[in-house]
JSON list of C-alpha atoms in Angstrom, two decimals:
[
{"chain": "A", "resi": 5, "resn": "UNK", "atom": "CA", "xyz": [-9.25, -2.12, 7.93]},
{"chain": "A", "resi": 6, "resn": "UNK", "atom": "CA", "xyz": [-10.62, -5.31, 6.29]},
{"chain": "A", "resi": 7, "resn": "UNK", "atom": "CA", "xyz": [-13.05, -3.49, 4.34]},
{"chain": "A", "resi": 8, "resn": "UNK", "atom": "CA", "xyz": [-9.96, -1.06, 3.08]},
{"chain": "A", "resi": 9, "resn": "UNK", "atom": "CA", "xyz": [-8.20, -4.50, 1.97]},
{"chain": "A", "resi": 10, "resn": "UNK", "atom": "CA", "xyz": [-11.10, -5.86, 0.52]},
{"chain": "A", "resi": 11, "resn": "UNK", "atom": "CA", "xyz": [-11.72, -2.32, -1.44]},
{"chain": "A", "resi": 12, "resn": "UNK", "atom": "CA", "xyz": [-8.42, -2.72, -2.88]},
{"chain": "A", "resi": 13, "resn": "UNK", "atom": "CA", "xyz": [-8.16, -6.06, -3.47]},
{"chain": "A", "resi": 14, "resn": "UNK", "atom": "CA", "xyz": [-11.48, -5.92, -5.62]},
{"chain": "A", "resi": 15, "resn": "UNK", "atom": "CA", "xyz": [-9.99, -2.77, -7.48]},
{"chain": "A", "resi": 16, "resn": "UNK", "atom": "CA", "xyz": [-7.03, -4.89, -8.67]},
{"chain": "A", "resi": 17, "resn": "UNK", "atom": "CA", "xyz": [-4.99, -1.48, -9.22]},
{"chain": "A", "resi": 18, "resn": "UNK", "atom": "CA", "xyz": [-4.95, 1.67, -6.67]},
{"chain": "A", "resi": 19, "resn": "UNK", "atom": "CA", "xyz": [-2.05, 4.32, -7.29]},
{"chain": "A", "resi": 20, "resn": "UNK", "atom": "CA", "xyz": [0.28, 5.30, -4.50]},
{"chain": "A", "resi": 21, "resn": "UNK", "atom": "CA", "xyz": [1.20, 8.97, -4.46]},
{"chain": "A", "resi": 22, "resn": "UNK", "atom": "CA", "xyz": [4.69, 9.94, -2.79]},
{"chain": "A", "resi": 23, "resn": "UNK", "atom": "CA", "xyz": [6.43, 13.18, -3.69]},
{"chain": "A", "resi": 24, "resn": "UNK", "atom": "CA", "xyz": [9.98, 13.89, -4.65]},
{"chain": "A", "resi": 25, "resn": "UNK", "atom": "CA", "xyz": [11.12, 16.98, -3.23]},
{"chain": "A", "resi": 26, "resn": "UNK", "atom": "CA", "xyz": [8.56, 19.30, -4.49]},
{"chain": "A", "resi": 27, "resn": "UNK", "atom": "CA", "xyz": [7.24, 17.29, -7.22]},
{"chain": "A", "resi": 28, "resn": "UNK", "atom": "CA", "xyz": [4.08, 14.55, -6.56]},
{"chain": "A", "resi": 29, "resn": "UNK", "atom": "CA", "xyz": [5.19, 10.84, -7.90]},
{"chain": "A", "resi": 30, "resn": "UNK", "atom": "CA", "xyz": [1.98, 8.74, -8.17]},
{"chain": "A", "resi": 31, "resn": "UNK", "atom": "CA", "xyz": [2.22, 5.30, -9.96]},
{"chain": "A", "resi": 32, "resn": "UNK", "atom": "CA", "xyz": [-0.35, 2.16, -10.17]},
{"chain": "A", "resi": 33, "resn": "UNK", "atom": "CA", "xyz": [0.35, -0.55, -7.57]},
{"chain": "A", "resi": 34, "resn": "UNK", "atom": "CA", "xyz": [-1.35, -3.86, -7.12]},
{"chain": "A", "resi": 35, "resn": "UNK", "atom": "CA", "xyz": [-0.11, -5.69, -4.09]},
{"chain": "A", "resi": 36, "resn": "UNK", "atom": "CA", "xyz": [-1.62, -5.17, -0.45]},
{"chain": "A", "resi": 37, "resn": "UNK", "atom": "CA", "xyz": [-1.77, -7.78, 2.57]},
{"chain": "A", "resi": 38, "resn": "UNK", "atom": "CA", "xyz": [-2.96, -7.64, 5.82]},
{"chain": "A", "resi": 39, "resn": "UNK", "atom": "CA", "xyz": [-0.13, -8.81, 8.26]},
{"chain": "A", "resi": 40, "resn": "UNK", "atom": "CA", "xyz": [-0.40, -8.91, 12.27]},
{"chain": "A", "resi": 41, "resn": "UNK", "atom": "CA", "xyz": [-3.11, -5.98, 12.13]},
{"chain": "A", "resi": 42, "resn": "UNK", "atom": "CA", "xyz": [-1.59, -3.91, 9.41]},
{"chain": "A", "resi": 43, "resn": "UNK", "atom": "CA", "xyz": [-2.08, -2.51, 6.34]},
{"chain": "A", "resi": 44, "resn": "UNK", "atom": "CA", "xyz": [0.60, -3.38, 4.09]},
{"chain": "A", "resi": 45, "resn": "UNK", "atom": "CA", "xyz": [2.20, -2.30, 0.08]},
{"chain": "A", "resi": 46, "resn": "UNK", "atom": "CA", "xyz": [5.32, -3.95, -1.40]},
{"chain": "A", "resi": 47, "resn": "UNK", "atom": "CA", "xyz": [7.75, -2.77, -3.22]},
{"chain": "A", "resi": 48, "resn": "UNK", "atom": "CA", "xyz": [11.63, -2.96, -4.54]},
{"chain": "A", "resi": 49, "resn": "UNK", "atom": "CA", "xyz": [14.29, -0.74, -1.93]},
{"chain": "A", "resi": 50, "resn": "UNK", "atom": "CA", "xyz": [16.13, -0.16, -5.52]},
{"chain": "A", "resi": 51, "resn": "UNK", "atom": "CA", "xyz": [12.92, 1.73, -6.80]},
{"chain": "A", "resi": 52, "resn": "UNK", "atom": "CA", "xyz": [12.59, 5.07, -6.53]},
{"chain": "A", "resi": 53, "resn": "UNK", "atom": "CA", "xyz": [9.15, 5.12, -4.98]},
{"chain": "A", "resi": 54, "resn": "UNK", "atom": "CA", "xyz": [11.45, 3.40, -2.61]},
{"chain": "A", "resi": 55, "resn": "UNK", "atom": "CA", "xyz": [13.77, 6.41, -1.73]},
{"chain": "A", "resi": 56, "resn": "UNK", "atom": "CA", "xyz": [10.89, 8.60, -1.99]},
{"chain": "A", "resi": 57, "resn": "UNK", "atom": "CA", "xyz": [8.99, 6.93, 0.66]},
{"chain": "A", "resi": 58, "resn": "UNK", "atom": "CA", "xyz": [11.92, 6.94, 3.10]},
{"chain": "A", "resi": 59, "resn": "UNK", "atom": "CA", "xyz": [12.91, 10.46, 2.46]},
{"chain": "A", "resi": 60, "resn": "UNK", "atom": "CA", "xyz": [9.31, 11.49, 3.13]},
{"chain": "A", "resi": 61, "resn": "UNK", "atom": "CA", "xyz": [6.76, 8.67, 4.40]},
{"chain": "A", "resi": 62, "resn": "UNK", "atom": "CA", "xyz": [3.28, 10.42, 4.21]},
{"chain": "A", "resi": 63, "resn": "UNK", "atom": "CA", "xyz": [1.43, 8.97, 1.14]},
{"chain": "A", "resi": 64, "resn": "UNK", "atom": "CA", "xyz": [-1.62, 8.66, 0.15]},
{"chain": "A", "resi": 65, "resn": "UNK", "atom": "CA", "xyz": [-3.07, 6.01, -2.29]},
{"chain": "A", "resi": 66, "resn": "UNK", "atom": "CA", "xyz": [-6.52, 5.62, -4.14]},
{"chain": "A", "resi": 67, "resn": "UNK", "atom": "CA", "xyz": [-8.54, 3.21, -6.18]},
{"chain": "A", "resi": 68, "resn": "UNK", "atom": "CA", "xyz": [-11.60, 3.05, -8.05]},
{"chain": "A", "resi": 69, "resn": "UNK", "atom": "CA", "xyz": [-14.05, 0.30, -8.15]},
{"chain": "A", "resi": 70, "resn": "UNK", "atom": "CA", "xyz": [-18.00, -0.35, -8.96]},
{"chain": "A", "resi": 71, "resn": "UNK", "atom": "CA", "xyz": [-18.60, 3.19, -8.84]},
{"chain": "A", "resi": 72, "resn": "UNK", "atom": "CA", "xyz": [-16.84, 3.97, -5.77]},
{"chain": "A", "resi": 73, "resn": "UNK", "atom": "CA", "xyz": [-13.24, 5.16, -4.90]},
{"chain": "A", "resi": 74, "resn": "UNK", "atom": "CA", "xyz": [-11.00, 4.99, -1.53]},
{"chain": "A", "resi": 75, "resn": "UNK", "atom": "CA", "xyz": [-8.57, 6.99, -0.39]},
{"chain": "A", "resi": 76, "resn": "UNK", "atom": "CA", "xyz": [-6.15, 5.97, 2.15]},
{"chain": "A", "resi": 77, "resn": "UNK", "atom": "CA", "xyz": [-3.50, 8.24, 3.52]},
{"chain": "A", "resi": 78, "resn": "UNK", "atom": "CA", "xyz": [-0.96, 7.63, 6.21]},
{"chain": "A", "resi": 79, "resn": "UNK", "atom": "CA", "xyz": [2.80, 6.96, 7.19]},
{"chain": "A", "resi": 80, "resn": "UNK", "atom": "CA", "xyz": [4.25, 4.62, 5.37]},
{"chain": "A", "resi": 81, "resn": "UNK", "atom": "CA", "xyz": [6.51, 2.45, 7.61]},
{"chain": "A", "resi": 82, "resn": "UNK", "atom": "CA", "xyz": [9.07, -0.07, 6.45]},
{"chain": "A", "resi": 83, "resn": "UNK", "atom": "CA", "xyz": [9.16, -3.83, 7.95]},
{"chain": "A", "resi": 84, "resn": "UNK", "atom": "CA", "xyz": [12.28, -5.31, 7.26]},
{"chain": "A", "resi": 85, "resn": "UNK", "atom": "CA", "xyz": [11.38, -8.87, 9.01]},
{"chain": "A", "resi": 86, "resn": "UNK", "atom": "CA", "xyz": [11.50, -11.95, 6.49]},
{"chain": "A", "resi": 87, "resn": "UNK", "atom": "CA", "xyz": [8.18, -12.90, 8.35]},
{"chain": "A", "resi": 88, "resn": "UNK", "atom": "CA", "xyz": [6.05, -9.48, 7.15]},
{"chain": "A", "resi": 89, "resn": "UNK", "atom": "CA", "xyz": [8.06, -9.92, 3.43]},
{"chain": "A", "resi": 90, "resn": "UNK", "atom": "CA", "xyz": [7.03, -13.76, 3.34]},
{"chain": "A", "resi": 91, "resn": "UNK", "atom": "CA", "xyz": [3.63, -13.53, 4.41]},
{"chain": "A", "resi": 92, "resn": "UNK", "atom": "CA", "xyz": [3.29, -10.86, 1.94]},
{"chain": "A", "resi": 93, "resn": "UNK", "atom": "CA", "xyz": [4.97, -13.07, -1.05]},
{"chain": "A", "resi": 94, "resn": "UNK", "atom": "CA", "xyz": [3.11, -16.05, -0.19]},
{"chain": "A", "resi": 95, "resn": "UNK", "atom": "CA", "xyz": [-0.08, -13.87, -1.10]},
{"chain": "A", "resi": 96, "resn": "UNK", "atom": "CA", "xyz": [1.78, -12.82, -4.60]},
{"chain": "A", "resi": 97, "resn": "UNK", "atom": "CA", "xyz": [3.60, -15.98, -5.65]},
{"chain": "A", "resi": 98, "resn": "UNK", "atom": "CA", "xyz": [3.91, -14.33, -9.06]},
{"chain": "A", "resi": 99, "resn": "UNK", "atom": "CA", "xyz": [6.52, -12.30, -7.37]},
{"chain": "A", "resi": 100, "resn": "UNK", "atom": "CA", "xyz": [8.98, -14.70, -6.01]},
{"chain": "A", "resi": 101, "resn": "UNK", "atom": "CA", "xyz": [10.53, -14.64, -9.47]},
{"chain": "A", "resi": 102, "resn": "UNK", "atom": "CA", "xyz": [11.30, -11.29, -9.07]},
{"chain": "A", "resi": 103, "resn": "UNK", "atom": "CA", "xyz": [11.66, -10.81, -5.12]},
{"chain": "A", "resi": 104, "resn": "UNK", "atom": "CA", "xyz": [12.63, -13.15, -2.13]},
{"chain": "A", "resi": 105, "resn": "UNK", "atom": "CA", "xyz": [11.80, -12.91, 1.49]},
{"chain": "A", "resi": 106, "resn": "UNK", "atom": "CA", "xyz": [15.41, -12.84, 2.62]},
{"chain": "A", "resi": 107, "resn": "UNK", "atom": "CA", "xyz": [16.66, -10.67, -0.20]},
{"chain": "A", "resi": 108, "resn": "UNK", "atom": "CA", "xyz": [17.75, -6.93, 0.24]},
{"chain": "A", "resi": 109, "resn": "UNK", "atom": "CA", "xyz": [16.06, -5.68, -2.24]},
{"chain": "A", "resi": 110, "resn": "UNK", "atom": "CA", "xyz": [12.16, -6.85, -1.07]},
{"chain": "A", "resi": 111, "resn": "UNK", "atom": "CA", "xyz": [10.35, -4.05, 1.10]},
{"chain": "A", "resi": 112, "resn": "UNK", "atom": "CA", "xyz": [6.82, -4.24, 2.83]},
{"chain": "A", "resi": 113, "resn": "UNK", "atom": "CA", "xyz": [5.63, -1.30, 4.71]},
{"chain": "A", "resi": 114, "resn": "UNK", "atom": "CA", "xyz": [2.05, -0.94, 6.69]},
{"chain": "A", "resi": 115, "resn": "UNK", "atom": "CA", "xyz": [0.21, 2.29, 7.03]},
{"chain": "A", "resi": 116, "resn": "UNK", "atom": "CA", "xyz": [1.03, 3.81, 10.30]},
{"chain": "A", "resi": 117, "resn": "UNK", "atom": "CA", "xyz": [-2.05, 6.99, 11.43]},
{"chain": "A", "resi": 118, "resn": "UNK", "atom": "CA", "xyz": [-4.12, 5.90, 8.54]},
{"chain": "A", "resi": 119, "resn": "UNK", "atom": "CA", "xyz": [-7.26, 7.36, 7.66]},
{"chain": "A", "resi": 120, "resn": "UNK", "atom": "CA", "xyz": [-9.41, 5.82, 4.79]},
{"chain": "A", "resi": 121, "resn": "UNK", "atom": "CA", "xyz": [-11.94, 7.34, 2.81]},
{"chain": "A", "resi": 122, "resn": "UNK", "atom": "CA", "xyz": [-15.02, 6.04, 1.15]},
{"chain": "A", "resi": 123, "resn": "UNK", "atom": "CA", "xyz": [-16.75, 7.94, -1.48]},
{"chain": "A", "resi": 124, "resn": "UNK", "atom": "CA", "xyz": [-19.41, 7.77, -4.51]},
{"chain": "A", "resi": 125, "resn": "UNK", "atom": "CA", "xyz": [-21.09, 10.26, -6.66]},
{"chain": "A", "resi": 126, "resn": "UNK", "atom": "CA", "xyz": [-24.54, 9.10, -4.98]},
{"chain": "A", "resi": 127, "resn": "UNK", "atom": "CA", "xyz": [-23.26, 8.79, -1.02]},
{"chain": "A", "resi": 128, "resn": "UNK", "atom": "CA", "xyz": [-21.87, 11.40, 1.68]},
{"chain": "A", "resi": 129, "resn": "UNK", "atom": "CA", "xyz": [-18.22, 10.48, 2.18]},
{"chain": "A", "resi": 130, "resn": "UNK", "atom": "CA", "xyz": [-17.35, 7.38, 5.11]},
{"chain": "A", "resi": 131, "resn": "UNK", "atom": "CA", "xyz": [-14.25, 7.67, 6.70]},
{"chain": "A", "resi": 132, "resn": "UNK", "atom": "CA", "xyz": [-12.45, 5.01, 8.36]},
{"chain": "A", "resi": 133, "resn": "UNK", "atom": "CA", "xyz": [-8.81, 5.19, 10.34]},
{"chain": "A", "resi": 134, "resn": "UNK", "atom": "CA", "xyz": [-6.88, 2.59, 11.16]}
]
């Protein structure tokens, strides 16, 4: 899982894909942590990638970086503790203008059944789950 964090962290930006009924959402995302063993995303409850998640939690999300791209696709579980929010935040200080651990608005959730996929025009495909 560290080198899925590490991936993503180098990318800067990976999109998150959700759906909406029948109709795929996918929008750029930049915040990940790793929090008691977890991969985690945050988000705003108020969003609508928000409802989407919690009306359907598989998602899948993928970057591109150096020539290489990940895909990681899972559950998508929400953490409402103010620990798993401020560990998060404390990570993305830029964001406690706009979010606050003990808020009701701030939502973290980790990839629950994830698998993780490494691949490059030049390399066979690595898969990792997590």
């Amino acid at each position: 899982m560290k080198e899925v964090y590490d991936f993503l962290k180098n990318a800067g930006t990976y999109y998150l894909a959700t759906v909406e009924g029948s109709q795929p959402r996918v929008r750029p995302f930049g915040t990940v942590d790793i929090f008691e063993g977890r991969l985690y995303i945050q988000t705003g409850k108020s969003k609508k990638v928000s409802k989407q998640i919690q009306a359907n939690p598989k998602a899948e999300i993928c970057a591109f970086s150096d020539g290489k791209w990940l895909r990681v696709s899972g559950t998508l579980v929400r953490d409402d503790r103010v620990e798993a929010k401020a560990h998060m935040l404390d990570n993305y200080p830029e964001l406690k203008a706009m979010y606050s651990a003990d808020d009701d608005n701030t939502e973290v959730l980790y990839f629950k059944d994830a698998t993780a996929v490494f691949s490059s025009f030049t390399e066979a495909p690595r898969t990792v789950s997590f």
